[in-house]
Short mmCIF file of C-alpha atoms (C1' of nucleotides) in Angstrom, two decimals:
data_model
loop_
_atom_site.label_atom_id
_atom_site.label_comp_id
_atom_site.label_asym_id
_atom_site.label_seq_id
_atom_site.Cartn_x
_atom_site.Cartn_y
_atom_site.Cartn_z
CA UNK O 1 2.87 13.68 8.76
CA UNK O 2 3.56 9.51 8.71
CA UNK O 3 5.06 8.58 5.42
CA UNK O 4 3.82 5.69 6.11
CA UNK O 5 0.34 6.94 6.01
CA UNK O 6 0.94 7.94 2.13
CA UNK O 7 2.58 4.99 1.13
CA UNK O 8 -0.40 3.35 2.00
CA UNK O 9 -2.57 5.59 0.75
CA UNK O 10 -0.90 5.52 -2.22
CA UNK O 11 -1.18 1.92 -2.15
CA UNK O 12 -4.83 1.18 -3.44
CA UNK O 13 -5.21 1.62 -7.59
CA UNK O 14 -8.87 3.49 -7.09
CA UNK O 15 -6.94 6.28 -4.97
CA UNK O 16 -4.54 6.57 -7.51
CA UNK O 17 -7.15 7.01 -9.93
CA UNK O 18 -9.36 9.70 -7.74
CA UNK O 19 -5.86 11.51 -7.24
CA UNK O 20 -5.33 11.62 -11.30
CA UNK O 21 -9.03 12.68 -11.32
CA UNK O 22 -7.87 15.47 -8.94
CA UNK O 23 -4.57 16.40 -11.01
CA UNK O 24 -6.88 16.62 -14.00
CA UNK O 25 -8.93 19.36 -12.79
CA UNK O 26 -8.51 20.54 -9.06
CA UNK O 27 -11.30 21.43 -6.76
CA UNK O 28 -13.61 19.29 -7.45
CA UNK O 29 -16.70 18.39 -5.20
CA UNK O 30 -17.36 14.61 -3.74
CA UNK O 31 -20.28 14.10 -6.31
CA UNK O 32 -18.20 14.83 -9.64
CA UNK O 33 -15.66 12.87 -8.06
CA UNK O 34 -17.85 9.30 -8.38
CA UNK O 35 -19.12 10.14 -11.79
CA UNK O 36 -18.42 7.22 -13.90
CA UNK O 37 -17.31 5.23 -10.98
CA UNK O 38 -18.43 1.53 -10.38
CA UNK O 39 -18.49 2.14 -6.65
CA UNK O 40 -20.73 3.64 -4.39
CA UNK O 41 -20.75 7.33 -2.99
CA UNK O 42 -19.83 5.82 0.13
CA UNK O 43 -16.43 4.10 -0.81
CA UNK O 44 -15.55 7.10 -2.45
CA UNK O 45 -15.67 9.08 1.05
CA UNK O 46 -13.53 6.63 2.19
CA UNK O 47 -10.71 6.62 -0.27
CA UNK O 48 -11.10 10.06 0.32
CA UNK O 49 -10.70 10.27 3.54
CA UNK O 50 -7.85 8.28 3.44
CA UNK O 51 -6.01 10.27 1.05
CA UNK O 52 -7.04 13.40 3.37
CA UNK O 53 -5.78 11.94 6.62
CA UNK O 54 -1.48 11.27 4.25
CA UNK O 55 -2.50 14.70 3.73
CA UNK O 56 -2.88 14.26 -0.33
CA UNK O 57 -5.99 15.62 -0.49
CA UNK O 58 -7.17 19.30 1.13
CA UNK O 59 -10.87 20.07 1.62
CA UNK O 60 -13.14 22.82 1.89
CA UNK O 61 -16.87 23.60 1.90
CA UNK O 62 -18.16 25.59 -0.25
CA UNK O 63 -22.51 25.87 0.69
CA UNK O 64 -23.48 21.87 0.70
CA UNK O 65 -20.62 20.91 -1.47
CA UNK O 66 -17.06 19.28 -0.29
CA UNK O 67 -14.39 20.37 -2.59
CA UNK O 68 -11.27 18.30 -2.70
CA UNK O 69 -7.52 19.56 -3.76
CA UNK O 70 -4.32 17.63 -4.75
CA UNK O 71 -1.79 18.24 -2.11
CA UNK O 72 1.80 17.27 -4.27
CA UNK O 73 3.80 18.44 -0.77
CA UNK O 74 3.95 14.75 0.38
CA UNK O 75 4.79 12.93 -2.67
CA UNK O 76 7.49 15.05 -3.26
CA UNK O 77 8.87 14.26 -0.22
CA UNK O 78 8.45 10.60 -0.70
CA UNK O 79 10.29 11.28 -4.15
CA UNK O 80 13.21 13.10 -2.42
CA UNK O 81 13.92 11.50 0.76
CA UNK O 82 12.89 8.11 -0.41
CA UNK O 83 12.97 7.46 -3.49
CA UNK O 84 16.09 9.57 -4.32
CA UNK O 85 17.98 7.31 -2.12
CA UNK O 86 17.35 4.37 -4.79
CA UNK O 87 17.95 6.47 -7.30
CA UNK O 88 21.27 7.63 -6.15
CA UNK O 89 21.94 3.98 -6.19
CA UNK O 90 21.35 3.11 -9.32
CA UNK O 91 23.36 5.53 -10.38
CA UNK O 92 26.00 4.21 -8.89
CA UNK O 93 25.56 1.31 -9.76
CA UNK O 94 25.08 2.61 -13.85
CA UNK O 95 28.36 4.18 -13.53
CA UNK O 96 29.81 0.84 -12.38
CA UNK O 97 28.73 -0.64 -14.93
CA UNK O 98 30.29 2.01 -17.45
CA UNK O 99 33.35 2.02 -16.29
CA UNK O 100 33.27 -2.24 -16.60
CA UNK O 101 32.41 -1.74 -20.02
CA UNK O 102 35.39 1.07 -20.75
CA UNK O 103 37.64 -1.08 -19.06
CA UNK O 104 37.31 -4.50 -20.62
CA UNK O 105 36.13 -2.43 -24.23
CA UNK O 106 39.33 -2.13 -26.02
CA UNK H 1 5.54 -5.39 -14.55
CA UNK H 2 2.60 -3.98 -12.91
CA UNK H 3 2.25 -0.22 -10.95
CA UNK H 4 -0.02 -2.19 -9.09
CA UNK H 5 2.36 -4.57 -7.84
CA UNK H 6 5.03 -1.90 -6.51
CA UNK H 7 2.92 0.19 -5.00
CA UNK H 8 1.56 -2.27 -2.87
CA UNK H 9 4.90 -3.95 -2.11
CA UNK H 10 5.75 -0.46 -0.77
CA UNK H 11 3.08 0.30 1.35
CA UNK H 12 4.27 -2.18 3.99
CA UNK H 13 7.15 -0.92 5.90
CA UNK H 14 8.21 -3.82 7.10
CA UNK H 15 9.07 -4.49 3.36
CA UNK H 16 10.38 -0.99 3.10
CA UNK H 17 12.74 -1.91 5.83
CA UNK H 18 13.93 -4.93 4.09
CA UNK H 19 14.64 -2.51 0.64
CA UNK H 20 16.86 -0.67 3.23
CA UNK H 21 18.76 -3.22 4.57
CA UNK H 22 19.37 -4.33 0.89
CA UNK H 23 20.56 -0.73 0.28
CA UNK H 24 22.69 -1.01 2.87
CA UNK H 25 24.01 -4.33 2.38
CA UNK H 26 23.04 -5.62 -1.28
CA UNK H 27 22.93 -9.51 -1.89
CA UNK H 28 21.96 -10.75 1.88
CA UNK H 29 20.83 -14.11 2.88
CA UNK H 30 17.64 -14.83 3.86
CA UNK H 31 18.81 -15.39 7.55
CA UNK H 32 21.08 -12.38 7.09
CA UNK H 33 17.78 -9.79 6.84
CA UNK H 34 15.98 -11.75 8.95
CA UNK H 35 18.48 -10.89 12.38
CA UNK H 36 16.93 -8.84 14.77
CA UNK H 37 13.81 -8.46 13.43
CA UNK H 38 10.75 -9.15 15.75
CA UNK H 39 8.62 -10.75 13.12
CA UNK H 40 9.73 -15.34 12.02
CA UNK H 41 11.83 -16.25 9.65
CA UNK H 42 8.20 -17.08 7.39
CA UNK H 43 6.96 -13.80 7.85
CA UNK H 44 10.10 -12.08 6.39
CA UNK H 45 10.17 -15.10 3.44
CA UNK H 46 6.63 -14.03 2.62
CA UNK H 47 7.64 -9.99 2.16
CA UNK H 48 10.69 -11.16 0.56
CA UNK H 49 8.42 -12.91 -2.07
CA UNK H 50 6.28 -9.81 -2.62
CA UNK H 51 9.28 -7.67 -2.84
CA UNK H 52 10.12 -10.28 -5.74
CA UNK H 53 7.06 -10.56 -7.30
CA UNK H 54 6.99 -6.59 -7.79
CA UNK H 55 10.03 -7.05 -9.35
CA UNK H 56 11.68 -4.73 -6.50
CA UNK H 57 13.85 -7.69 -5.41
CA UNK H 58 16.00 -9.90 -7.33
CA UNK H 59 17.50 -13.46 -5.85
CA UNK H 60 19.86 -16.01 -6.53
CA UNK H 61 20.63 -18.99 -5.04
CA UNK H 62 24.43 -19.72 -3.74
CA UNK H 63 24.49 -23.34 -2.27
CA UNK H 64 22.05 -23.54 0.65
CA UNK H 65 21.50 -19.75 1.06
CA UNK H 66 19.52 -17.49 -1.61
CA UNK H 67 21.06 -14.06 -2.11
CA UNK H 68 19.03 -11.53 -2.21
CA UNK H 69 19.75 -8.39 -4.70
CA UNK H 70 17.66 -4.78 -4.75
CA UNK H 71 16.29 -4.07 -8.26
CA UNK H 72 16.02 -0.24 -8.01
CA UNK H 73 14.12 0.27 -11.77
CA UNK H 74 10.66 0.04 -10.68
CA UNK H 75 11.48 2.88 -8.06
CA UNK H 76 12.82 4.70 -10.66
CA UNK H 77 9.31 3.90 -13.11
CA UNK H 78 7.00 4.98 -10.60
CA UNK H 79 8.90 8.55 -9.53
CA UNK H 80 9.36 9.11 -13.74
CA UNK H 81 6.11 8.10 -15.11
CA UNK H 82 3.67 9.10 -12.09
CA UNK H 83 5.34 11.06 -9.07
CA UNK H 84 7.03 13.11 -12.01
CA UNK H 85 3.46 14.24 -12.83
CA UNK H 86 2.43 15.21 -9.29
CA UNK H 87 5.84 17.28 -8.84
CA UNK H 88 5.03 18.95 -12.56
CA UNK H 89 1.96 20.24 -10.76
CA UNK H 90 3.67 21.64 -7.85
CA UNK H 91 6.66 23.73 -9.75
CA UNK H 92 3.36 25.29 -11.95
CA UNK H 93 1.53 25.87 -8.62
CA UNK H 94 4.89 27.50 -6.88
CA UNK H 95 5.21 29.33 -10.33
CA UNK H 96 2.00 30.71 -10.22
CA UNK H 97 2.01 31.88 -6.88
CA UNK H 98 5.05 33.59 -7.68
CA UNK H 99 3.60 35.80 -10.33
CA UNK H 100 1.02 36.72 -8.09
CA UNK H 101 3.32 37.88 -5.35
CA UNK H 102 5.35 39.57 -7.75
CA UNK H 103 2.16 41.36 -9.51
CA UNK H 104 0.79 42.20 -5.60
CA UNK H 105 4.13 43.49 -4.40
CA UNK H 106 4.58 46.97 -5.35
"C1'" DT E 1 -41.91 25.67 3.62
"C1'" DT E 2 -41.34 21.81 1.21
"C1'" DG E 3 -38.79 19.09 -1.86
"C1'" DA E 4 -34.58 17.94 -3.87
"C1'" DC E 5 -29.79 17.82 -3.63
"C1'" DA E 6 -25.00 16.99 -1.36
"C1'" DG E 7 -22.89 14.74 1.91
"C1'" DG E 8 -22.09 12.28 6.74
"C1'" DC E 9 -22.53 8.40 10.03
"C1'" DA E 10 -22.90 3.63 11.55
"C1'" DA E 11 -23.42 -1.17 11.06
"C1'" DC E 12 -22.40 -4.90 8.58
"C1'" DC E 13 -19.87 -8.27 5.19
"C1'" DA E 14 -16.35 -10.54 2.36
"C1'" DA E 15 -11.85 -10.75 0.90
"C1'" DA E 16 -7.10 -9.71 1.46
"C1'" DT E 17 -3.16 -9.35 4.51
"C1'" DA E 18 0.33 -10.18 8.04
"C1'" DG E 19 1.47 -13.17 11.00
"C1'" DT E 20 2.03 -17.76 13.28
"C1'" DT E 21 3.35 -22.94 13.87
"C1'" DG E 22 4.78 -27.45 12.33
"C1'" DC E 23 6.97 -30.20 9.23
"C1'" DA E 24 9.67 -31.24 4.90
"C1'" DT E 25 13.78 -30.65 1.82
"C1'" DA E 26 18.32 -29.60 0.29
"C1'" DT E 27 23.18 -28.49 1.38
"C1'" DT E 28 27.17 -28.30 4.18
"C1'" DT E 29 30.31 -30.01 7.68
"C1'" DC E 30 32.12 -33.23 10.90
"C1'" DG F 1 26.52 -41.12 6.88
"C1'" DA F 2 24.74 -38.08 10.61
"C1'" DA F 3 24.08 -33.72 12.52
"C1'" DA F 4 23.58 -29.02 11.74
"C1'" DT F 5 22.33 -25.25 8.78
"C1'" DA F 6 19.33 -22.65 5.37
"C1'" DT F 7 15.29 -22.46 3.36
"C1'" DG F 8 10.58 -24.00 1.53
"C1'" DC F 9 5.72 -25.41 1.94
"C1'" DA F 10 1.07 -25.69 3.90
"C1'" DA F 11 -2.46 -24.88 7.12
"C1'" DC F 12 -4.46 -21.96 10.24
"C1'" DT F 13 -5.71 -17.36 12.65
"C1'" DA F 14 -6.57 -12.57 13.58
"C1'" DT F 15 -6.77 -8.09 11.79
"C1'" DT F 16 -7.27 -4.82 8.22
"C1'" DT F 17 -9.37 -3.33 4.18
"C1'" DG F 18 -12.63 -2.21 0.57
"C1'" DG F 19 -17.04 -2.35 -0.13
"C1'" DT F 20 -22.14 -2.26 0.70
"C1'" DT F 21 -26.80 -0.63 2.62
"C1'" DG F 22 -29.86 2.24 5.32
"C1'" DC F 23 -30.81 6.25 7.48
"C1'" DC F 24 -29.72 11.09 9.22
"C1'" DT F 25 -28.30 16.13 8.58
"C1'" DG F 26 -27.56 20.37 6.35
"C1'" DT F 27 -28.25 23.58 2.27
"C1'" DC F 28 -30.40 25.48 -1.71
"C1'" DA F 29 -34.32 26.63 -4.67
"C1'" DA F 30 -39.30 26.69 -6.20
#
DNA sequence: TTGACAGGCAACCAAATAGTTGCATATTTC
DNA sequence: GAAATATGCAACTATTTGGTTGCCTGTCAA
């Protein structure tokens, strides 16, 4: 499970968009997925495979259709072991800055 | 202040490597990050630059040498405004299967 | 059983990306 | 002022990426 694989995955704005698509309503099959979409069927698989092989998206037959669900379990991880490392700093760095301000305040 | 631009600047991990050894270490040199890496001194200018242009990365020069600063707010936009929406998903999908274990259980 | 529908596979193409090398510029330091 | 240091700029290359098209396979329904 590479983070690096969903960083990059996460990279590219059309997957963003076909994981929003997902988060709208789950479960849905490859051909409601291009609806709308200026690209072909085709790139579509990709992207999705993509997002299948950072583990983002979950598939599962159902007769001739491919349904396709959100996985969150790997962006939460990105937002906790990544992310929350940043975050922690700016904290810091925000309660720095407060206690600059108290001190030179009065 | 583009998504877009973040994103992207984070898929690369040499660049994510670079964020860390500003978290480590804020306000390094350019030849300061670039010490025992295996990639030129051009290569890690270039990421530096993307870094900046996503706003992730904040410089300034001191004589010859330009200082280079982490700018942890666009970390912080992307886990509010879009991993925030992912993890919502994932505390009503834990919440959900919860009720149904409880409603199985006895 | 014969279409029609849903999707997969493979080859190909253009643009973006990550990297290199060589040379130029500005700032210290001796 | 000259050498050394720190970085920038530009051109070039190889690989990756996002996309296309054409054809094949499996499933459902009349």
């Amino acid at each position: 499970m590479s983070m690096d694989a969903v960083f990059k995955a996460l990279a590219d704005a059309s997957r963003r968009q076909l994981l929003d698509r997902l988060h709208d309503r789950n479960g849905q099959a490859l051909g409601e997925l291009c609806e709308g979409l200026k690209m072909s069927r085709q790139a579509v698989t990709k992207h999705l495979a993509i997002l299948e092989g950072a583990n983002l998206v979950a598939t599962q037959w159902r007769g001739r259709e491919k349904l396709h669900f959100i996985n969150p379990v790997p962006i939460n991880d990105i937002a906790e072991r990544w992310i929350g490392k940043f975050e922690r700093g700016r904290l810091a760095a925000l309660s720095a800055l407060k206690k600059n301000l108290e001190r030179e305040k009065p």
